[in-house]
């Protein structure tokens, strides 16, 4: 039985240990630290005197992880971040129980070998559960801390960020075994060697994206614009001025950030004319982002022009749901005006763009910067044709959506040759958020084998090649500029695009087998022992 001071000490240590992995993510970006960041937490859990205590410390550590990785949300959510972290922390309880079960005790070789498989699988289960959009989405996945490590990015092309998370968690598990169980040194070293061999084999043998041609893409980042009744007009004018400076540089496409246009182009034809004239002046179409209420005349989802393909096989639809309200839409504008290709953001940011169960949680608007009115989600993904380049199709995403591996994978499967994320993190300008957000594009590029442009209003803007490598220089949060990038295009299909989230399926299958086996053992242990059968009495007849 733990004393009261010991209980409090362990509780505080669990919160702190759970928060340690945040140092592996941008802005600190200590990617190497991810391979040992879970060790203090796991050492604490394996020493828990009871399963109940391990569950409590798993919950507290999970809450600490969420608070540390998402601390920059405090200005928006204020005190609401605390119950949110407490809720999401519950997802680490199964992992904590498994750590105590398999890594506690004497460290027998059989249990150690099982731990190297099951503990990472349980970690992935917690990541999968919190990746649901309603719980905040897949922000801060352990594997995404490796966005700047080329060999690990190659692993992402095979099994997505999920495979990388499994590998990083397995290395942490092996390090714990080396520390606490000398008799388990052989399986621990075998696990580390297996991770290294897998990474090496993938690096040497998995084909790299086959570069075929290129595209000159300009990113326009207007920088901070002071809030005010005319801030949207001033932001538009800043983007217009910077784009005009690209004349003569022959871009194939100009990309503006999220919410770069503050009025619907149907309601403000003067803005549509200015964008068309700007496109003609620089000699390239503009991909802008409209954050505005859509008038009834603009609600139908089908428009003309070059069009875009929504979903798997539809033609000419722009992805709109048709419901009245405020949308965030990627709109392609050429010299003749909007081309008809439009994508409405599908996955909205909880509390930032809508409030889940507003009748219950609507009070969040009184303590933070939560959405006063819910945005309307789009109906389907869109792949856009690029005017003047019939060999190139665009796959737009808006802000938060670049965190979801399945969205970029779907766009790649539907023929997108260039992925584009239009973002705005100005509310979190001086936090870790802009760097964290920009790093996600490297993972999505590596997973899909397609280059990705991450264009923001206020930085950090960045461009990545089809292997996840950074192209050119990033545009920091202090910059107000337009930059031109030579973007290599690629052919072929990565294994992740082809086979999807197979590491998740494998992890769930392994955990299901373990649970079934544990259930059978428990059932057998609970059955009464059969009574011994007395030998048959021998008679004269035999």
Short mmCIF file of C-alpha atoms in Angstrom, two decimals, residues 14-238:
data_model
loop_
_atom_site.label_atom_id
_atom_site.label_comp_id
_atom_site.label_asym_id
_atom_site.label_seq_id
_atom_site.Cartn_x
_atom_site.Cartn_y
_atom_site.Cartn_z
CA UNK A 14 2.87 10.55 -14.29
CA UNK A 15 1.67 13.93 -15.57
CA UNK A 16 5.23 15.12 -16.13
CA UNK A 17 6.39 11.88 -17.75
CA UNK A 18 3.38 11.89 -20.08
CA UNK A 19 4.29 15.40 -21.23
CA UNK A 20 7.92 14.59 -22.06
CA UNK A 21 7.30 13.41 -25.66
CA UNK A 22 6.23 16.95 -26.62
CA UNK A 23 9.93 17.83 -26.88
CA UNK A 24 10.26 15.56 -29.92
CA UNK A 25 7.77 17.68 -31.88
CA UNK A 26 8.33 21.14 -33.34
CA UNK A 27 9.20 23.70 -32.19
CA UNK A 28 11.91 21.93 -30.10
CA UNK A 29 11.96 19.20 -32.79
CA UNK A 30 14.29 16.88 -30.85
CA UNK A 31 13.28 13.98 -33.11
CA UNK A 32 15.83 11.60 -31.56
CA UNK A 33 14.27 12.11 -28.13
CA UNK A 34 11.10 10.32 -29.29
CA UNK A 35 12.94 6.98 -29.06
CA UNK A 36 13.35 7.31 -25.28
CA UNK A 37 10.63 9.83 -24.40
CA UNK A 38 8.19 7.15 -23.20
CA UNK A 39 10.74 5.38 -21.01
CA UNK A 40 10.18 7.37 -17.76
CA UNK A 41 6.42 6.95 -18.05
CA UNK A 42 6.73 3.21 -18.75
CA UNK A 43 9.13 2.72 -15.83
CA UNK A 44 6.58 4.36 -13.57
CA UNK A 45 3.71 2.24 -14.89
CA UNK A 46 5.55 -1.09 -14.58
CA UNK A 47 6.20 -0.35 -10.90
CA UNK A 48 2.56 0.41 -10.10
CA UNK A 49 1.53 -1.77 -7.12
CA UNK A 50 -1.94 -2.49 -8.55
CA UNK A 51 -3.71 -2.45 -11.88
CA UNK A 52 -5.95 0.30 -10.56
CA UNK A 53 -2.91 2.46 -9.82
CA UNK A 54 -1.47 1.76 -13.29
CA UNK A 55 -4.76 2.80 -14.86
CA UNK A 56 -4.76 6.06 -12.88
CA UNK A 57 -1.17 6.87 -13.88
CA UNK A 58 -1.87 5.98 -17.49
CA UNK A 59 -4.82 8.39 -17.43
CA UNK A 60 -2.80 11.17 -15.79
CA UNK A 61 0.12 10.66 -18.18
CA UNK A 62 -2.22 10.75 -21.17
CA UNK A 63 -3.72 14.00 -19.91
CA UNK A 64 -0.20 15.38 -19.45
CA UNK A 65 0.67 14.41 -23.02
CA UNK A 66 -2.39 16.19 -24.43
CA UNK A 67 -1.72 19.32 -22.36
CA UNK A 68 1.94 19.45 -23.40
CA UNK A 69 1.43 18.83 -27.12
CA UNK A 70 -1.60 21.14 -27.34
CA UNK A 71 -0.63 23.80 -24.79
CA UNK A 72 -0.83 26.45 -27.50
CA UNK A 73 -4.62 25.99 -27.52
CA UNK A 74 -4.92 27.67 -24.12
CA UNK A 75 -5.62 31.16 -25.58
CA UNK A 76 -8.57 29.70 -27.50
CA UNK A 77 -9.97 27.09 -25.12
CA UNK A 78 -8.81 28.46 -21.76
CA UNK A 79 -9.96 26.20 -18.91
CA UNK A 80 -11.85 23.95 -21.33
CA UNK A 81 -8.49 22.43 -22.34
CA UNK A 82 -8.25 20.78 -18.91
CA UNK A 83 -11.43 18.65 -19.12
CA UNK A 84 -10.59 17.91 -22.75
CA UNK A 85 -7.17 16.60 -21.72
CA UNK A 86 -8.75 14.61 -18.90
CA UNK A 87 -11.20 13.04 -21.35
CA UNK A 88 -8.56 12.11 -23.92
CA UNK A 89 -6.20 10.85 -21.21
CA UNK A 90 -8.59 7.96 -20.61
CA UNK A 91 -7.52 6.51 -23.96
CA UNK A 92 -4.12 5.54 -22.54
CA UNK A 93 -5.51 3.32 -19.76
CA UNK A 94 -5.42 0.06 -21.80
CA UNK A 95 -1.82 0.78 -22.80
CA UNK A 96 -0.86 1.48 -19.18
CA UNK A 97 -2.40 -1.79 -17.99
CA UNK A 98 -0.54 -3.71 -20.66
CA UNK A 99 2.76 -2.03 -19.74
CA UNK A 100 2.32 -3.14 -16.12
CA UNK A 101 1.26 -6.62 -17.13
CA UNK A 102 4.05 -7.36 -19.59
CA UNK A 103 6.94 -5.21 -18.39
CA UNK A 104 6.44 -5.66 -14.66
CA UNK A 105 7.72 -8.61 -12.70
CA UNK A 106 10.85 -10.59 -13.49
CA UNK A 107 11.04 -9.79 -17.23
CA UNK A 108 10.88 -13.37 -18.45
CA UNK A 109 11.92 -13.74 -22.07
CA UNK A 110 8.50 -14.86 -23.26
CA UNK A 111 6.78 -11.89 -21.66
CA UNK A 112 9.48 -9.57 -22.96
CA UNK A 113 8.98 -10.78 -26.51
CA UNK A 114 5.23 -10.33 -26.19
CA UNK A 115 5.76 -6.83 -24.77
CA UNK A 116 7.78 -5.76 -27.82
CA UNK A 117 4.75 -6.51 -29.98
CA UNK A 118 1.76 -5.80 -27.77
CA UNK A 119 2.85 -2.61 -25.99
CA UNK A 120 3.46 -0.70 -29.27
CA UNK A 121 0.18 -2.08 -30.63
CA UNK A 122 -1.67 -0.77 -27.58
CA UNK A 123 -0.01 2.63 -28.00
CA UNK A 124 -1.23 2.70 -31.58
CA UNK A 125 -4.74 1.86 -30.35
CA UNK A 126 -4.76 5.02 -28.21
CA UNK A 127 -3.53 7.08 -31.19
CA UNK A 128 -6.19 5.58 -33.43
CA UNK A 129 -8.99 6.33 -30.96
CA UNK A 130 -8.04 9.98 -30.49
CA UNK A 131 -7.60 10.44 -34.25
CA UNK A 132 -11.37 10.65 -34.61
CA UNK A 133 -12.19 14.19 -35.69
CA UNK A 134 -14.61 14.72 -32.82
CA UNK A 135 -11.82 14.05 -30.31
CA UNK A 136 -9.40 16.47 -31.90
CA UNK A 137 -7.98 14.49 -34.81
CA UNK A 138 -4.55 12.90 -35.34
CA UNK A 139 -2.46 15.83 -34.13
CA UNK A 140 0.69 14.88 -32.19
CA UNK A 141 0.94 11.25 -33.30
CA UNK A 142 4.24 9.85 -32.06
CA UNK A 143 5.35 8.95 -35.59
CA UNK A 144 4.85 12.49 -36.84
CA UNK A 145 7.80 13.62 -34.71
CA UNK A 146 10.06 11.95 -37.32
CA UNK A 147 9.06 14.28 -40.17
CA UNK A 148 12.67 15.30 -40.92
CA UNK A 149 14.32 11.85 -40.84
CA UNK A 150 14.59 10.53 -44.45
CA UNK A 151 14.86 6.78 -43.66
CA UNK A 152 11.82 6.97 -41.40
CA UNK A 153 9.87 8.96 -43.97
CA UNK A 154 10.48 6.04 -46.31
CA UNK A 155 8.77 3.83 -43.72
CA UNK A 156 5.79 6.19 -43.91
CA UNK A 157 5.52 5.44 -47.62
CA UNK A 158 5.03 1.78 -46.68
CA UNK A 159 2.68 1.99 -43.70
CA UNK A 160 1.95 5.64 -43.12
CA UNK A 161 2.59 7.50 -39.90
CA UNK A 162 1.10 4.49 -38.09
CA UNK A 163 4.06 2.27 -38.96
CA UNK A 164 6.44 4.96 -37.73
CA UNK A 165 4.56 5.22 -34.41
CA UNK A 166 4.80 1.46 -33.96
CA UNK A 167 8.54 1.52 -34.57
CA UNK A 168 9.19 4.41 -32.17
CA UNK A 169 7.06 2.82 -29.43
CA UNK A 170 8.85 -0.53 -29.93
CA UNK A 171 12.25 1.12 -29.46
CA UNK A 172 11.05 2.72 -26.21
CA UNK A 173 9.81 -0.67 -25.03
CA UNK A 174 13.15 -2.32 -25.82
CA UNK A 175 15.03 0.39 -23.92
CA UNK A 176 12.86 -0.24 -20.84
CA UNK A 177 13.67 -3.96 -21.02
CA UNK A 178 17.38 -3.24 -21.24
CA UNK A 179 17.13 -1.06 -18.12
CA UNK A 180 15.01 -3.25 -15.84
CA UNK A 181 15.37 -6.83 -17.08
CA UNK A 182 18.91 -7.99 -17.84
CA UNK A 183 17.59 -11.51 -18.41
CA UNK A 184 15.47 -10.10 -21.27
CA UNK A 185 18.48 -8.58 -23.00
CA UNK A 186 18.31 -11.00 -25.93
CA UNK A 187 14.70 -10.18 -26.98
CA UNK A 188 15.34 -6.48 -26.30
CA UNK A 189 18.42 -6.39 -28.54
CA UNK A 190 16.57 -8.50 -31.10
CA UNK A 191 13.75 -5.94 -31.09
CA UNK A 192 16.11 -3.02 -31.60
CA UNK A 193 17.91 -4.92 -34.35
CA UNK A 194 14.61 -5.75 -36.02
CA UNK A 195 13.58 -2.09 -36.06
CA UNK A 196 16.94 -1.10 -37.56
CA UNK A 197 16.85 -3.88 -40.15
CA UNK A 198 13.28 -3.02 -41.17
CA UNK A 199 14.23 0.63 -41.63
CA UNK A 200 17.34 -0.30 -43.61
CA UNK A 201 15.52 -2.75 -45.87
CA UNK A 202 12.79 -0.22 -46.63
CA UNK A 203 15.39 2.49 -47.26
CA UNK A 204 17.39 0.31 -49.67
CA UNK A 205 14.73 -1.70 -51.46
CA UNK A 206 11.43 0.18 -51.48
CA UNK A 207 11.29 2.17 -54.75
CA UNK A 208 11.51 5.93 -54.48
CA UNK A 209 8.92 8.08 -56.25
CA UNK A 210 9.76 8.36 -59.94
CA UNK A 211 10.18 12.05 -60.71
CA UNK A 212 8.46 13.08 -63.93
CA UNK A 213 8.44 16.75 -64.80
CA UNK A 214 7.95 19.68 -62.50
CA UNK A 215 5.76 22.61 -61.58
CA UNK A 216 6.57 26.19 -60.65
CA UNK A 217 4.42 26.97 -57.61
CA UNK A 218 4.31 30.35 -55.88
CA UNK A 219 3.21 30.67 -52.24
CA UNK A 220 1.82 34.03 -51.11
CA UNK A 221 2.08 34.76 -47.38
CA UNK A 222 0.76 38.25 -46.54
CA UNK A 223 1.73 38.12 -42.85
CA UNK A 224 -0.10 39.47 -39.85
CA UNK A 225 -2.90 41.96 -40.44
CA UNK A 226 -4.25 43.87 -37.45
CA UNK A 227 -7.81 42.95 -36.47
CA UNK A 228 -10.50 45.38 -37.43
CA UNK A 229 -13.69 45.75 -39.44
CA UNK A 230 -11.69 46.02 -42.67
CA UNK A 231 -9.05 43.38 -41.87
CA UNK A 232 -10.32 41.00 -44.56
CA UNK A 233 -10.04 43.73 -47.22
CA UNK A 234 -6.54 44.68 -46.06
CA UNK A 235 -5.44 41.04 -46.10
CA UNK A 236 -6.81 40.65 -49.62
CA UNK A 237 -4.98 43.78 -50.73
CA UNK A 238 -1.71 42.51 -49.22
#
